[in-house]
PDB file of C-alpha atoms (C1' of nucleotides) in Angstrom:
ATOM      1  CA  UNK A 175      48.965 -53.686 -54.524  1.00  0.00           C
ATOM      2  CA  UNK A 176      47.101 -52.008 -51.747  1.00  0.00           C
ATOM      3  CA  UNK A 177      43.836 -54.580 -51.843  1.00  0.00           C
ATOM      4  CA  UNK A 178      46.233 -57.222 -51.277  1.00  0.00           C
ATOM      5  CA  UNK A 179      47.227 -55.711 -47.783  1.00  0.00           C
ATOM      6  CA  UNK A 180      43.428 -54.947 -47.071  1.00  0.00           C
ATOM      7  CA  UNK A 181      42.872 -58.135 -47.369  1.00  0.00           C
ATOM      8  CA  UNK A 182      45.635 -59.566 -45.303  1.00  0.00           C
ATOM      9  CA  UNK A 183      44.533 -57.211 -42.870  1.00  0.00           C
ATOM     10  CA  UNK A 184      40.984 -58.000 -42.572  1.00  0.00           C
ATOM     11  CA  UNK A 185      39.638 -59.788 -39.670  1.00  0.00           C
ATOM     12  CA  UNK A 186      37.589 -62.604 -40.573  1.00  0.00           C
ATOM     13  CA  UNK A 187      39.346 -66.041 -38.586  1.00  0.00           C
ATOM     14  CA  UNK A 188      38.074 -67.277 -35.292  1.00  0.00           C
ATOM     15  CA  UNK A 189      40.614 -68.431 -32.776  1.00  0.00           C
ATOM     16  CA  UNK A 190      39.972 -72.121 -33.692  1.00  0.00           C
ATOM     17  CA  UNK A 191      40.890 -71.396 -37.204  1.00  0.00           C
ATOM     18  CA  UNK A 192      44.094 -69.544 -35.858  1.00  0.00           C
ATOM     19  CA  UNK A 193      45.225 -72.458 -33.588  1.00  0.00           C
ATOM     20  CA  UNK A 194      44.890 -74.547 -36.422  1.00  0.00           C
ATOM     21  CA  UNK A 195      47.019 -72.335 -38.382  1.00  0.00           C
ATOM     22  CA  UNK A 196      49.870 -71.681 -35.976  1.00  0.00           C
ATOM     23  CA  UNK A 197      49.599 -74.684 -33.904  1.00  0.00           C
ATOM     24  CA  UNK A 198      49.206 -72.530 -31.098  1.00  0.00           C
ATOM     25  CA  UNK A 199      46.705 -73.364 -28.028  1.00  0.00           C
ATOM     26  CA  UNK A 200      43.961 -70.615 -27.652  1.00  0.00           C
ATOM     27  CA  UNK A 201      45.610 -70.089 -24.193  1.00  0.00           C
ATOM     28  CA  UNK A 202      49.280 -68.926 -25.679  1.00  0.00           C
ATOM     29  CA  UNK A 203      47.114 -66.821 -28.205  1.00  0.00           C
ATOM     30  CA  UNK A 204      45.319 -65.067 -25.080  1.00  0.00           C
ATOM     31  CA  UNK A 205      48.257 -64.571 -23.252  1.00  0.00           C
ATOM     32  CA  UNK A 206      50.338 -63.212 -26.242  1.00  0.00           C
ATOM     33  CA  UNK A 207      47.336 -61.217 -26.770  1.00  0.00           C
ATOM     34  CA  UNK A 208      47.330 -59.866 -23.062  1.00  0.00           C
ATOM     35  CA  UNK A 209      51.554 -59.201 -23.428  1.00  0.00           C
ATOM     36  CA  UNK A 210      50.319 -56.342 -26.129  1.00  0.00           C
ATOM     37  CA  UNK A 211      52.068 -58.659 -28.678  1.00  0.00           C
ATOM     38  CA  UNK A 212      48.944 -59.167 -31.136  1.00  0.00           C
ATOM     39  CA  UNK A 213      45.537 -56.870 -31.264  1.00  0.00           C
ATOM     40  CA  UNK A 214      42.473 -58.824 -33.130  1.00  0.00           C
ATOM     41  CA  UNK A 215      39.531 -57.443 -33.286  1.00  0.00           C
ATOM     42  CA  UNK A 216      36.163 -58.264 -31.525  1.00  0.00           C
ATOM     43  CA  UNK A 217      33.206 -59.256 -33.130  1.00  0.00           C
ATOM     44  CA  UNK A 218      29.610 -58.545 -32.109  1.00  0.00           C
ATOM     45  CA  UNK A 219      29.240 -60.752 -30.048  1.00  0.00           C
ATOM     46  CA  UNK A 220      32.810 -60.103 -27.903  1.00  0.00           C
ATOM     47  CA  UNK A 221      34.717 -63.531 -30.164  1.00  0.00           C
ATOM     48  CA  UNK A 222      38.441 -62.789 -31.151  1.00  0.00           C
ATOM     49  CA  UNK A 223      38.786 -62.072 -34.543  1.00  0.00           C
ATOM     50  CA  UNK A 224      42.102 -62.263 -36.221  1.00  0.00           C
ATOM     51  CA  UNK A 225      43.782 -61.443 -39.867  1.00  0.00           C
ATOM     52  CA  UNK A 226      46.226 -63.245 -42.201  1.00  0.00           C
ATOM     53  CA  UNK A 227      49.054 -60.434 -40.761  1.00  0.00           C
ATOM     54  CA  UNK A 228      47.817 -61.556 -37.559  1.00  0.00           C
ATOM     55  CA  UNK A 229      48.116 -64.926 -38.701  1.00  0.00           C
ATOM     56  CA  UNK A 230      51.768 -64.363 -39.881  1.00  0.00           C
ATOM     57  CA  UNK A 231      52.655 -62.028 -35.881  1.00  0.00           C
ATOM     58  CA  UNK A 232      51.579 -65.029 -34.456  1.00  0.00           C
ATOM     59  CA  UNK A 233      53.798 -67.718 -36.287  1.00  0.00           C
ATOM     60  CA  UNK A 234      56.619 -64.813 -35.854  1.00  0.00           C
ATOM     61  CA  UNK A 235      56.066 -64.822 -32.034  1.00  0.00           C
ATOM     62  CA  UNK A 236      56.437 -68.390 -31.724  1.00  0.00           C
ATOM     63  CA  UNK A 237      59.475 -68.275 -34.084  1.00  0.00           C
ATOM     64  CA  UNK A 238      61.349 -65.765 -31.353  1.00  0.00           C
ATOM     65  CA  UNK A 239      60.251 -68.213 -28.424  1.00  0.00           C
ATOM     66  CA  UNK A 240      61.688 -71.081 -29.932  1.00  0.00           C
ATOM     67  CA  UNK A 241      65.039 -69.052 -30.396  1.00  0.00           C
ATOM     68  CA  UNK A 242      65.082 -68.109 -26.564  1.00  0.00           C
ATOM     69  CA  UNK A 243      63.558 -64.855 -26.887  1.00  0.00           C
ATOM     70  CA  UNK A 244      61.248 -63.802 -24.426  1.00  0.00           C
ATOM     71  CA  UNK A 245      57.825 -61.987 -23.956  1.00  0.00           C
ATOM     72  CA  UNK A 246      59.116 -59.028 -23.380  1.00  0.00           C
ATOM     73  CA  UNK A 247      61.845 -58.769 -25.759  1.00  0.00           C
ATOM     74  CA  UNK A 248      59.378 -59.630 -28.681  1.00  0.00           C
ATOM     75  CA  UNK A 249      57.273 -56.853 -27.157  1.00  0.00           C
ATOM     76  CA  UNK A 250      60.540 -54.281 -27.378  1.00  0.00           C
ATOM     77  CA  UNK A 251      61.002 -55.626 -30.823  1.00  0.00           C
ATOM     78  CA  UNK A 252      57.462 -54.560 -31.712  1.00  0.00           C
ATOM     79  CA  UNK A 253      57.195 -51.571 -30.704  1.00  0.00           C
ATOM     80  CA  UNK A 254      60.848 -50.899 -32.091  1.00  0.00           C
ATOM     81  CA  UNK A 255      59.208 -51.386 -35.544  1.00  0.00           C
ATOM     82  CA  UNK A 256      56.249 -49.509 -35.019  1.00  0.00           C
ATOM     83  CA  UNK A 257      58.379 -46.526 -34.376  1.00  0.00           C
ATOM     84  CA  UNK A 258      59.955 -46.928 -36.673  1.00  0.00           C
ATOM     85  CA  UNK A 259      57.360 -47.182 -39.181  1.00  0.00           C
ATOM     86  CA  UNK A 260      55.422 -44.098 -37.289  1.00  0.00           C
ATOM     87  CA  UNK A 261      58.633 -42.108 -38.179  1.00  0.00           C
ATOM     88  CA  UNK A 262      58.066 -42.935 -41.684  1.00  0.00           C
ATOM     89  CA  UNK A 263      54.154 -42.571 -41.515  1.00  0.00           C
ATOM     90  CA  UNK A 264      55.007 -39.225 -40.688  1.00  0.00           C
ATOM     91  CA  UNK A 265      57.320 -38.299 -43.326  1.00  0.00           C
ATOM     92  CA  UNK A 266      55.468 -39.351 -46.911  1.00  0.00           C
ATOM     93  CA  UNK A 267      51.730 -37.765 -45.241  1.00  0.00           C
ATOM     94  CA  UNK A 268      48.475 -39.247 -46.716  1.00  0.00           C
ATOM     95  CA  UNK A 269      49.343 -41.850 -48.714  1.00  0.00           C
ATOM     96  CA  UNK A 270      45.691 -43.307 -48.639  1.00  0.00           C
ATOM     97  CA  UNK A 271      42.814 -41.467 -48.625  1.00  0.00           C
ATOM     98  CA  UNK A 272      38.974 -42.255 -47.320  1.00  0.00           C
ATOM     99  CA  UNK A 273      38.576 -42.527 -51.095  1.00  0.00           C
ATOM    100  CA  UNK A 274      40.743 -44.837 -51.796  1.00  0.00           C
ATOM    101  CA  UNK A 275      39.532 -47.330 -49.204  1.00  0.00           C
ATOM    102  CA  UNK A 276      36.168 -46.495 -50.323  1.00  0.00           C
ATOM    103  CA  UNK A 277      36.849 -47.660 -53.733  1.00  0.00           C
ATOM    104  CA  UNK A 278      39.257 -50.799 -52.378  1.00  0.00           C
ATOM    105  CA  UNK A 279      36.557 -52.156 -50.550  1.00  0.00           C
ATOM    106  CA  UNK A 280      33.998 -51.905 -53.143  1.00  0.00           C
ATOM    107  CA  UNK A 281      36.780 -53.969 -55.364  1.00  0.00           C
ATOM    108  CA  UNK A 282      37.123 -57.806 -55.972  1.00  0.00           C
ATOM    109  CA  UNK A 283      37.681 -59.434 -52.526  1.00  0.00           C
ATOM    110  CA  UNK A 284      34.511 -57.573 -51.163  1.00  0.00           C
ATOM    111  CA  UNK A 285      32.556 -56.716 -54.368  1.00  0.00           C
ATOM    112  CA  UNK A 286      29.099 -55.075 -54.291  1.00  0.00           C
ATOM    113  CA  UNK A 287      27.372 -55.426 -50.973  1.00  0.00           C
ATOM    114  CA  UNK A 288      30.760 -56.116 -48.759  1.00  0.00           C
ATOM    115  CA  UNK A 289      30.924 -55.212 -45.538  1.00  0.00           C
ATOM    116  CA  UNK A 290      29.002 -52.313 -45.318  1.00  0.00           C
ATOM    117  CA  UNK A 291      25.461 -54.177 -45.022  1.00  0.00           C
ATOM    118  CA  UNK A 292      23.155 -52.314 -47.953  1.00  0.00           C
ATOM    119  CA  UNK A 293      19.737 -52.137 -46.961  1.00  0.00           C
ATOM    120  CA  UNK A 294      17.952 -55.795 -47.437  1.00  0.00           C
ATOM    121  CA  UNK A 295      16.191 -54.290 -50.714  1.00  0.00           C
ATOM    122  CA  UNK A 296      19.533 -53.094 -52.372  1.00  0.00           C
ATOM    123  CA  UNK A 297      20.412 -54.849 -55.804  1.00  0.00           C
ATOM    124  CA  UNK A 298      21.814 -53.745 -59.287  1.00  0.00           C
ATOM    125  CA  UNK A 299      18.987 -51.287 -60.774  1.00  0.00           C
ATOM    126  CA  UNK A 300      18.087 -53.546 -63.473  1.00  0.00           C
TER     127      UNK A 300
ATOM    128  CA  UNK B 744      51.962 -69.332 -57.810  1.00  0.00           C
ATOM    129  CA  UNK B 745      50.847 -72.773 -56.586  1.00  0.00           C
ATOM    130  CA  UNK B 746      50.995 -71.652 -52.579  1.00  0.00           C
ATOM    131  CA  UNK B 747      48.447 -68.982 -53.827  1.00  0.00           C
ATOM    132  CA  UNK B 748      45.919 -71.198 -55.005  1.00  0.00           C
ATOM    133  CA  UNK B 749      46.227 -73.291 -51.689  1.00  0.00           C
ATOM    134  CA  UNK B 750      45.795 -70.371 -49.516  1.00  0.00           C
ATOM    135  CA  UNK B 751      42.492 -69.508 -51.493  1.00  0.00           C
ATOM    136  CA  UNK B 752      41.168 -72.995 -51.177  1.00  0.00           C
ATOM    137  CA  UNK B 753      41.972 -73.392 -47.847  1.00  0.00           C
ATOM    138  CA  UNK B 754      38.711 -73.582 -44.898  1.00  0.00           C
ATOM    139  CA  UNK B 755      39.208 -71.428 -42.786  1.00  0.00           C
ATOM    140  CA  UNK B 756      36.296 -68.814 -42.469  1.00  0.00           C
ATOM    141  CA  UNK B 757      33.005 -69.835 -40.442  1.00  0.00           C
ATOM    142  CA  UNK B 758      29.899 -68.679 -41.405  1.00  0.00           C
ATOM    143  CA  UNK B 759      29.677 -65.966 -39.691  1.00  0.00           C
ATOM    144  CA  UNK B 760      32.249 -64.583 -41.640  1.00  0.00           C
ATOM    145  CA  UNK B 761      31.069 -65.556 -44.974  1.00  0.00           C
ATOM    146  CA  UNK B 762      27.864 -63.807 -44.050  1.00  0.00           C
ATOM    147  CA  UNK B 763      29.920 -60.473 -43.685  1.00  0.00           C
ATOM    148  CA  UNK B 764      32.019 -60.632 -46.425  1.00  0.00           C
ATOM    149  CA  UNK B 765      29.109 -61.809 -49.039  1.00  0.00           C
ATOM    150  CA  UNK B 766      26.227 -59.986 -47.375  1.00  0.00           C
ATOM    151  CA  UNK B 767      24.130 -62.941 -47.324  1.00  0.00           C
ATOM    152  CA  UNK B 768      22.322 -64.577 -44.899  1.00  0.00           C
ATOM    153  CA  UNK B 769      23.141 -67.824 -43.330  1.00  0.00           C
ATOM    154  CA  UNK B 770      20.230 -69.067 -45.087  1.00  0.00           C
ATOM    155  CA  UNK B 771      20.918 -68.149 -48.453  1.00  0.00           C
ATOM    156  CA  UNK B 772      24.272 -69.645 -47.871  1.00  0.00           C
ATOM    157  CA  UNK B 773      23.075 -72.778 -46.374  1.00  0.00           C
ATOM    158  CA  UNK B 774      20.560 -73.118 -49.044  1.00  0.00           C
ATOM    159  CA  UNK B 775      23.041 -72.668 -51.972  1.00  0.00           C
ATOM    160  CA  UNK B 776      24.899 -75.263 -50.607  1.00  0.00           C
ATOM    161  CA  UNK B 777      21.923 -77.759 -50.243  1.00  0.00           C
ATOM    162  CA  UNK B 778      21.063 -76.995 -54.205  1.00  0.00           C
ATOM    163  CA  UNK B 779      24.646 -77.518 -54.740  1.00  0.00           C
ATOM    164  CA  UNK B 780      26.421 -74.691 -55.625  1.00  0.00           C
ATOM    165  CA  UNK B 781      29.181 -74.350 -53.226  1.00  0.00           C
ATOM    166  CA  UNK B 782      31.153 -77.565 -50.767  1.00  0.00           C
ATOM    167  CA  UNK B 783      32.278 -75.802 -47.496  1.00  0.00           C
ATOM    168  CA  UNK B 784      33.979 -78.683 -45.984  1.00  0.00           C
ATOM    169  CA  UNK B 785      33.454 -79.402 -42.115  1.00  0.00           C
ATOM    170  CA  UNK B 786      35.680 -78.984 -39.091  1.00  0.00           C
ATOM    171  CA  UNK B 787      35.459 -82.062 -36.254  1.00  0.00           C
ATOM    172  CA  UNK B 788      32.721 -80.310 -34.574  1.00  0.00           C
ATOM    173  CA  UNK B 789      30.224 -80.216 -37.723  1.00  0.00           C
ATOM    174  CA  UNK B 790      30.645 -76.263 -38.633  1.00  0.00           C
ATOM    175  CA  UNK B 791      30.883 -75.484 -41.939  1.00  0.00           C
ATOM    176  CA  UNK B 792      34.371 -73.972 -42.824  1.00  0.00           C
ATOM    177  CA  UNK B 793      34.868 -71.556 -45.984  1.00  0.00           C
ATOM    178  CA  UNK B 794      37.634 -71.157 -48.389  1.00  0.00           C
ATOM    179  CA  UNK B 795      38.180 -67.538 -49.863  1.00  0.00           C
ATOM    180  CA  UNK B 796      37.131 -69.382 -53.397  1.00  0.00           C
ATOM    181  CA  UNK B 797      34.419 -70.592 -51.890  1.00  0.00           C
ATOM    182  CA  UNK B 798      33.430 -66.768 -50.684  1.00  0.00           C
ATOM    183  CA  UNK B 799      34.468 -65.808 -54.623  1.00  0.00           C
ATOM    184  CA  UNK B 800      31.519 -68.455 -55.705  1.00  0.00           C
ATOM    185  CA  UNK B 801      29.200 -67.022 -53.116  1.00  0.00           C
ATOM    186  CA  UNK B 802      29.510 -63.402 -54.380  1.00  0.00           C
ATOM    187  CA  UNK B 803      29.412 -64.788 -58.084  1.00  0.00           C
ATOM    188  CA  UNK B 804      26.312 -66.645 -57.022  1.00  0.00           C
ATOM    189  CA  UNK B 805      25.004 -63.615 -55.907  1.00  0.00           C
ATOM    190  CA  UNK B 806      25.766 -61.560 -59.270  1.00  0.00           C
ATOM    191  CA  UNK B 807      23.854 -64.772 -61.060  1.00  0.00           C
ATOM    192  CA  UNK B 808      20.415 -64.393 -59.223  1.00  0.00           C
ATOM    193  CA  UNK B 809      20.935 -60.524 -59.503  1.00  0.00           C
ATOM    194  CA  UNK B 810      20.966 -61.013 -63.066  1.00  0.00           C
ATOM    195  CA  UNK B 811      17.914 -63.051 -63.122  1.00  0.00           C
ATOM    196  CA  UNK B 812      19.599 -66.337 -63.235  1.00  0.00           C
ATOM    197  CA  UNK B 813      17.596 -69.038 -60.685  1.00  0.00           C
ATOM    198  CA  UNK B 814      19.683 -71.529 -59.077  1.00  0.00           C
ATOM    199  CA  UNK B 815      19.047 -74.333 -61.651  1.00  0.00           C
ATOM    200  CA  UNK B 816      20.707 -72.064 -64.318  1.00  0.00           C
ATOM    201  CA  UNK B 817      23.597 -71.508 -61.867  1.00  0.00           C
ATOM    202  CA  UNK B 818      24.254 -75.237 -61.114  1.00  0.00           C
ATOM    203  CA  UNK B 819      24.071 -75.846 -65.015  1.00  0.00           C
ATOM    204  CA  UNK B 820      26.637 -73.653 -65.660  1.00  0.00           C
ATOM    205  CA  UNK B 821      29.043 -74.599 -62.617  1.00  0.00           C
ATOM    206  CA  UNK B 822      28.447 -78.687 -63.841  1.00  0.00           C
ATOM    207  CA  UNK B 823      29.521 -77.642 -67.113  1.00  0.00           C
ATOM    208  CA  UNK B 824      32.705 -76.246 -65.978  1.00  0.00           C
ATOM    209  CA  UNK B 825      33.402 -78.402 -64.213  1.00  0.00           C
ATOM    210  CA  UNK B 826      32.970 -80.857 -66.988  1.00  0.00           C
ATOM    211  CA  UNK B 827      35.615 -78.820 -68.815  1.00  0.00           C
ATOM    212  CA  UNK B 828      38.365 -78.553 -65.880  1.00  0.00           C
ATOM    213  CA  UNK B 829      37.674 -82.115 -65.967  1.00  0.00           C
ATOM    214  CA  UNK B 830      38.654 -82.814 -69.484  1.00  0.00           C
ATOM    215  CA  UNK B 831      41.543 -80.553 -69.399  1.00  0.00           C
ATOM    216  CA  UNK B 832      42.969 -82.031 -65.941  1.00  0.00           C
ATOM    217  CA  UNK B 833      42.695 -85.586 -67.539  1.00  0.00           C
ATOM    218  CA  UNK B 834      44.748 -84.544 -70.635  1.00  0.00           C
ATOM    219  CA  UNK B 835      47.398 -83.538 -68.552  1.00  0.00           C
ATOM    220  CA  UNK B 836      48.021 -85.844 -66.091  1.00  0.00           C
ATOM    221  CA  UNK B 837      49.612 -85.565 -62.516  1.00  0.00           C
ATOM    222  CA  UNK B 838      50.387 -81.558 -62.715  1.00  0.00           C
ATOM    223  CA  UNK B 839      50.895 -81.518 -58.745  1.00  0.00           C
ATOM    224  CA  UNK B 840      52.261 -84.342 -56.647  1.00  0.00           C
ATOM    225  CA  UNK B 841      51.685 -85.038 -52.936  1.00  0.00           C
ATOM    226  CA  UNK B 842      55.251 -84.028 -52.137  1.00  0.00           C
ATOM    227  CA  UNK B 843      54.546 -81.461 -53.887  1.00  0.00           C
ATOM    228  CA  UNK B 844      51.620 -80.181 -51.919  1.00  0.00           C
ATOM    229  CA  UNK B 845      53.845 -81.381 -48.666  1.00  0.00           C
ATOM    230  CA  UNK B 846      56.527 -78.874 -49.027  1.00  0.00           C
ATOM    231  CA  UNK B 847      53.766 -76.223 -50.055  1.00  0.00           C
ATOM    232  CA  UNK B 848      52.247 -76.758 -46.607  1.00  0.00           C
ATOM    233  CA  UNK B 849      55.022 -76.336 -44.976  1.00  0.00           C
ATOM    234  CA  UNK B 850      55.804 -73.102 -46.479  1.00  0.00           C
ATOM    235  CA  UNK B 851      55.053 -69.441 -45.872  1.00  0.00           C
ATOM    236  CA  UNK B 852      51.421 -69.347 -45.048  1.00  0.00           C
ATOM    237  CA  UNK B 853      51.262 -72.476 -42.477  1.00  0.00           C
ATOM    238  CA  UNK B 854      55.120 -72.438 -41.764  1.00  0.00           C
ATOM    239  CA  UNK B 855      57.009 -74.379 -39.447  1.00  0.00           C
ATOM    240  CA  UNK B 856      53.920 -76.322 -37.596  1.00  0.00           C
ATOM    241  CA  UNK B 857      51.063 -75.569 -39.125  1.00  0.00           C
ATOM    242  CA  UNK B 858      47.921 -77.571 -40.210  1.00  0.00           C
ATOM    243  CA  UNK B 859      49.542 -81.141 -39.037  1.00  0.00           C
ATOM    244  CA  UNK B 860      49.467 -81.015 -35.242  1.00  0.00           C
ATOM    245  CA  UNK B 861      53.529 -81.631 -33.900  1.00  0.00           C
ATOM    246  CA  UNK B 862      53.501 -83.325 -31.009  1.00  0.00           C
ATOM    247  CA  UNK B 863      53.214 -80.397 -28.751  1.00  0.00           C
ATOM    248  CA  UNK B 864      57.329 -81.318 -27.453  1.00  0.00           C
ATOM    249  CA  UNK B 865      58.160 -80.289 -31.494  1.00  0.00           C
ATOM    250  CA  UNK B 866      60.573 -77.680 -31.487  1.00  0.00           C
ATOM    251  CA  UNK B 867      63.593 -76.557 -34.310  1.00  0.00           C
ATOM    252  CA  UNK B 868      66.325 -78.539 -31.765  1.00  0.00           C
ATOM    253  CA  UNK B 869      68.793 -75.938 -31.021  1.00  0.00           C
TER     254      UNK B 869
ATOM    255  C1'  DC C 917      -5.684 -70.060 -57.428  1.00  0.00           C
ATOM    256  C1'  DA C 918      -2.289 -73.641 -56.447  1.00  0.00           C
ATOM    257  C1'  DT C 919       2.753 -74.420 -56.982  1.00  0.00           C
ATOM    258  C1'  DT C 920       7.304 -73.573 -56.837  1.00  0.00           C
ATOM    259  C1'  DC C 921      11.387 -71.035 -55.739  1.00  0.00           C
ATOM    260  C1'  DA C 922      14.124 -68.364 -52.717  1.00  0.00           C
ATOM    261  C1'  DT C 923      14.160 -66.781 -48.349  1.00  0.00           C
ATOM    262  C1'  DG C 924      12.580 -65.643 -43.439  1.00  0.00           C
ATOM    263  C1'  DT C 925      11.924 -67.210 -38.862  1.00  0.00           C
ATOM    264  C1'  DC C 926      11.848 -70.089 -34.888  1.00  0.00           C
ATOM    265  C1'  DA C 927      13.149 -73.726 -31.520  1.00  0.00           C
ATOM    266  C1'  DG C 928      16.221 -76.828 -29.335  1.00  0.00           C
ATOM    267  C1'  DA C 929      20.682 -78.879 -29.349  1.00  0.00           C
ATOM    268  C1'  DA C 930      25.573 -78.862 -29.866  1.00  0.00           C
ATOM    269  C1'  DA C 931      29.939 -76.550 -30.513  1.00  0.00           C
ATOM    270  C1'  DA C 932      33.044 -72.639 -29.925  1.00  0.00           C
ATOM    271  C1'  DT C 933      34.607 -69.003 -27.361  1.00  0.00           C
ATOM    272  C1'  DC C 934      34.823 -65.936 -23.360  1.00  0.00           C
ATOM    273  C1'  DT C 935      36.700 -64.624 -18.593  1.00  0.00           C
ATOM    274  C1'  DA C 936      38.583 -65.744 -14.285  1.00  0.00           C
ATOM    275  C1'  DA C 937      40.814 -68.588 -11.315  1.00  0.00           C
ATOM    276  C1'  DC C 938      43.943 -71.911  -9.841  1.00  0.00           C
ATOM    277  C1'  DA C 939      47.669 -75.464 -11.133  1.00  0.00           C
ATOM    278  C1'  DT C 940      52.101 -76.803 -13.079  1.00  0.00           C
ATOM    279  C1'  DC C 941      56.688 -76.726 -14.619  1.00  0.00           C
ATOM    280  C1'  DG C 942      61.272 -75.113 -15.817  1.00  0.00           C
ATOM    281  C1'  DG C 943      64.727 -71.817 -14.933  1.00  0.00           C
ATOM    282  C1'  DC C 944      67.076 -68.750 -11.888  1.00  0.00           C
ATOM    283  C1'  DG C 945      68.770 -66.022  -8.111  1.00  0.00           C
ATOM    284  C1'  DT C 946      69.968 -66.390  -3.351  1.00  0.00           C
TER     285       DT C 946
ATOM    286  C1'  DA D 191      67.043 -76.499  -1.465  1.00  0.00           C
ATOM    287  C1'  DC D 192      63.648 -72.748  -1.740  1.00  0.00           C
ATOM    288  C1'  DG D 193      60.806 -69.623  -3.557  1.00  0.00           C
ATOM    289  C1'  DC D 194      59.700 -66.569  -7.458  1.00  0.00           C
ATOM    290  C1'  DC D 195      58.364 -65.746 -12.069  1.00  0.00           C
ATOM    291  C1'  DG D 196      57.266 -66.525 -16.877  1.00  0.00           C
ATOM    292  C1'  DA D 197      54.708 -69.372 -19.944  1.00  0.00           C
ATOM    293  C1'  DT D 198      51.303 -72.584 -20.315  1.00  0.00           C
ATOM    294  C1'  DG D 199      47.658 -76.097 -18.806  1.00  0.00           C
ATOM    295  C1'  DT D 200      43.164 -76.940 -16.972  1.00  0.00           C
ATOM    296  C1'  DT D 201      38.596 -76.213 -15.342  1.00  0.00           C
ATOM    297  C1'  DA D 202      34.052 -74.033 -14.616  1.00  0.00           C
ATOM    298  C1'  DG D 203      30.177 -71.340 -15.865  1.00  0.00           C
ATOM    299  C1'  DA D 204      28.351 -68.071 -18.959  1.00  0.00           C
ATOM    300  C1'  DT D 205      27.625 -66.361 -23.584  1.00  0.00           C
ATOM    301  C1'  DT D 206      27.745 -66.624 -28.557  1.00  0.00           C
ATOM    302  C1'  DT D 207      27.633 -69.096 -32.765  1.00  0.00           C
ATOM    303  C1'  DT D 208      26.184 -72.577 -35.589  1.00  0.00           C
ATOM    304  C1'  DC D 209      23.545 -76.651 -36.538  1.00  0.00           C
ATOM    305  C1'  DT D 210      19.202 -79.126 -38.287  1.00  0.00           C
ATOM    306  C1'  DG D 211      14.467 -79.286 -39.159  1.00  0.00           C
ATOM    307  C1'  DA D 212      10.149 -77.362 -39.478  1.00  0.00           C
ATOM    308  C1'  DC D 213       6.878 -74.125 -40.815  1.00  0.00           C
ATOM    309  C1'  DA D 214       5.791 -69.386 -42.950  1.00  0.00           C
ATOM    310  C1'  DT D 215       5.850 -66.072 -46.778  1.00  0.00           C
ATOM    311  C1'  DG D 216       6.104 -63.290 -50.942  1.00  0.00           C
ATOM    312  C1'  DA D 217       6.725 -63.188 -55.801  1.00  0.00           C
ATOM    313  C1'  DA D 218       6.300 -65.314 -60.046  1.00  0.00           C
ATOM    314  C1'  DT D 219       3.989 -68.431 -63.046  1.00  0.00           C
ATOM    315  C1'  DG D 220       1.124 -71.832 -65.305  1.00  0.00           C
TER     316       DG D 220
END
DNA sequence: CATTCATGTCAGAAAATCTAACATCGGCGT
DNA sequence: ACGCCGATGTTAGATTTTCTGACATGAATG
């Protein structure tokens, strides 16, 4: 079960594809963005990258807007449940090692090659 | 399981992204699809937009030519199955109906919103 | 040696995204 | 009523990404 959440958690949608998705502008994405309430990455080339768990914060956030709740208290629920799961974190220690990871990404969703550009002349040896 | 296989067939990656994921170049990818071998649809600005099958395909692509297999080879064998899904979709008919792919739009992955554009005044009323 | 296949590379155009700034609009306290 | 603030809209100019089309190349092959 642990490729599954490496793969929600990869970064590979462009803000387009993520307005799309949420029916968000890319302005409310910013500015959620800028309240701390979402963290995509940044590509190369400085573009917002998000994941399918980003994907999922974001359709959350607007959820809690539509009830009434506000910036900020989305924000105090955040980081409410990131304590929370630090606490945790803390308690059962290493439950994933470099290893692991190692061999995750070298699994299905990323097979050989993935991320980790191989030199140009890399293939199967024979 | 039918939400699954929409997710996976959904466009949503740009090239860019494709080219990260597969390790190929924009090239190769462009130039499988000119001999046929994958369909990225198109968003309303002309970029090509990739499904996570269609990154599967890519990466089995890739395996194909490692083996030795040329791009003819790889088309054959993608026409025939096709030819087979074909047969076995026409034997039995109407497995998923459009209301059926409605209300699996509007579930978890695109919830409330999603793909079809609300009129931006759309909210749950109360 | 001339072709063909798969890919590299380049140029110019168009689309997508970025940041920063200013505008708007609804609610709310005074 | 007024002014403030939170959330969002809009615009401009710059940068990045992607597009198509053309030409180049290296390996294999007849």
């Amino acid at each position: 079960m642990k490729e599954k959440e490496l793969r929600r958690s990869l970064a590979v949608l462009p803000i387009g594809t993520v307005m799309k998705l949420t029916s968000l502008t890319a302005r409310q994405i910013r500015y959620y963005e800028a309240q701390q309430l979402v963290f995509p990455e940044r590509n190369e080339g400085n573009r917002r990258m998000y994941s399918l768990n980003d994907v999922d914060r974001l359709l959350e956030i607007k959820d809690y807007l539509a009830d009434g709740v506000n910036v900020a208290g989305i924000k105090a629920i955040y980081d409410q449940q990131q304590k929370a799961a630090q606490a945790k974190a803390t308690a059962q220690q290493k439950p994933l090692t470099d290893e692991d990871v190692r061999r995750i990404l070298q699994d299905e969703f990323i097979r050989q090659g993935g991320l980790g550009h191989p030199t140009p002349g890399m293939q199967r040896p024979l």
